[in-house]
Amino acid sequence: RQPGRSAVVTLAMAAGPPPPFEPSPLPTFPEEGFGEKFLRKTRENPLVPLGCLCTVGILTYGIICFKKGNTRRSQLMMRARVVAQGFTFAALLGGTMATAIKSRQ
């Protein structure tokens, strides 16, 4: 038998039973439609939609050049599309990191 063990048990018993657990209410959020959510996310990180538009525009122009037979311009546009996609991904990653850092503070 350890000498200090009975003192710890006695102190715990003297404190009484723990208070009943009362869960905190869950937060409520207003209903947000697609349009409102899209506008909010665009305001939070405007570079992602801009990158998406650039990617689609470059892809469309590249396909038009391909259909017209301008293979040199078509290949250039496909390379530009990859660069635009990289920019969009970097913007998405940067926005995610900024949001995570902001939520920690």
Short mmCIF file of C-alpha atoms in Angstrom, two decimals:
data_model
loop_
_atom_site.label_atom_id
_atom_site.label_comp_id
_atom_site.label_asym_id
_atom_site.label_seq_id
_atom_site.Cartn_x
_atom_site.Cartn_y
_atom_site.Cartn_z
CA ARG A 1 0.00 0.00 0.00
CA GLN A 2 1.32 3.42 -0.99
CA PRO A 3 1.25 6.06 1.72
CA GLY A 4 -0.14 8.99 -0.32
CA ARG A 5 -2.76 7.01 -2.24
CA SER A 6 -5.49 7.07 0.41
CA ALA A 7 -5.21 10.87 0.70
CA VAL A 8 -5.91 11.28 -3.02
CA VAL A 9 -8.98 9.05 -2.86
CA THR A 10 -10.26 10.90 0.22
CA LEU A 11 -9.85 14.29 -1.48
CA ALA A 12 -11.66 13.07 -4.57
CA MET A 13 -14.53 11.73 -2.49
CA ALA A 14 -14.73 14.99 -0.48
CA ALA A 15 -15.16 17.04 -3.66
CA GLY A 16 -18.46 15.30 -4.38
CA PRO A 17 -19.81 13.98 -7.63
CA PRO A 18 -18.96 15.85 -10.82
CA PRO A 19 -21.56 18.28 -12.16
CA PRO A 20 -23.95 16.88 -14.76
CA PHE A 21 -22.74 17.14 -18.33
CA GLU A 22 -24.70 19.69 -20.30
CA PRO A 23 -23.82 19.68 -23.98
CA SER A 24 -23.53 23.09 -25.59
CA PRO A 25 -26.08 23.82 -28.29
CA LEU A 26 -24.89 23.42 -31.86
CA PRO A 27 -24.38 26.64 -33.80
CA THR A 28 -26.98 27.46 -36.39
CA PHE A 29 -26.10 28.85 -39.79
CA PRO A 30 -28.42 30.62 -42.18
CA GLU A 31 -29.41 28.67 -45.26
CA GLU A 32 -27.14 29.63 -48.12
CA GLY A 33 -28.07 28.96 -51.73
CA PHE A 34 -25.65 28.16 -54.53
CA GLY A 35 -25.47 31.76 -55.75
CA GLU A 36 -24.77 33.23 -52.33
CA LYS A 37 -22.13 30.60 -51.57
CA PHE A 38 -20.47 31.11 -54.97
CA LEU A 39 -20.30 34.88 -54.45
CA ARG A 40 -18.95 34.49 -50.90
CA LYS A 41 -16.25 32.04 -52.00
CA THR A 42 -15.36 34.28 -54.96
CA ARG A 43 -14.92 37.25 -52.62
CA GLU A 44 -12.78 35.15 -50.27
CA ASN A 45 -10.46 33.92 -53.05
CA PRO A 46 -11.01 35.75 -56.37
CA LEU A 47 -7.99 34.17 -58.10
CA VAL A 48 -9.54 30.69 -58.36
CA PRO A 49 -12.52 31.67 -60.59
CA LEU A 50 -10.20 33.92 -62.60
CA GLY A 51 -7.83 30.98 -63.16
CA CYS A 52 -10.74 28.74 -64.16
CA LEU A 53 -11.98 31.30 -66.69
CA CYS A 54 -8.48 31.68 -68.14
CA THR A 55 -8.10 27.91 -68.40
CA VAL A 56 -11.44 27.51 -70.19
CA GLY A 57 -10.71 30.44 -72.51
CA ILE A 58 -7.28 29.12 -73.47
CA LEU A 59 -8.65 25.60 -73.96
CA THR A 60 -11.47 26.89 -76.18
CA TYR A 61 -9.09 28.95 -78.28
CA GLY A 62 -6.72 25.97 -78.57
CA ILE A 63 -9.54 23.74 -79.81
CA ILE A 64 -10.62 26.37 -82.35
CA CYS A 65 -7.04 26.62 -83.62
CA PHE A 66 -6.86 22.82 -83.86
CA LYS A 67 -10.09 22.68 -85.88
CA LYS A 68 -8.77 25.36 -88.27
CA GLY A 69 -5.58 23.36 -88.80
CA ASN A 70 -3.22 25.76 -87.03
CA THR A 71 -1.35 23.03 -85.14
CA ARG A 72 1.49 25.29 -83.98
CA ARG A 73 -0.90 27.72 -82.25
CA SER A 74 -2.97 24.79 -80.94
CA GLN A 75 0.08 23.24 -79.25
CA LEU A 76 1.03 26.61 -77.79
CA MET A 77 -2.47 26.98 -76.34
CA MET A 78 -2.36 23.49 -74.81
CA ARG A 79 0.88 24.42 -73.05
CA ALA A 80 -0.65 27.70 -71.93
CA ARG A 81 -3.64 25.74 -70.60
CA VAL A 82 -1.33 23.67 -68.40
CA VAL A 83 0.23 26.88 -67.04
CA ALA A 84 -3.24 28.33 -66.36
CA GLN A 85 -4.27 25.13 -64.57
CA GLY A 86 -1.12 25.33 -62.44
CA PHE A 87 -1.94 28.94 -61.55
CA THR A 88 -5.48 27.92 -60.59
CA PHE A 89 -4.22 25.08 -58.40
CA ALA A 90 -1.67 27.36 -56.71
CA ALA A 91 -4.41 29.94 -56.05
CA LEU A 92 -6.66 27.24 -54.60
CA LEU A 93 -3.88 25.91 -52.38
CA GLY A 94 -2.88 29.40 -51.26
CA GLY A 95 -6.47 30.30 -50.39
CA THR A 96 -6.87 27.10 -48.41
CA MET A 97 -3.68 27.77 -46.47
CA ALA A 98 -4.70 31.39 -45.79
CA THR A 99 -8.09 30.25 -44.48
CA ALA A 100 -6.45 27.64 -42.24
CA ILE A 101 -3.99 30.18 -40.83
CA LYS A 102 -6.77 32.72 -40.27
CA SER A 103 -8.93 30.18 -38.43
CA ARG A 104 -6.07 29.32 -36.04
CA GLN A 105 -5.69 32.93 -34.91
#
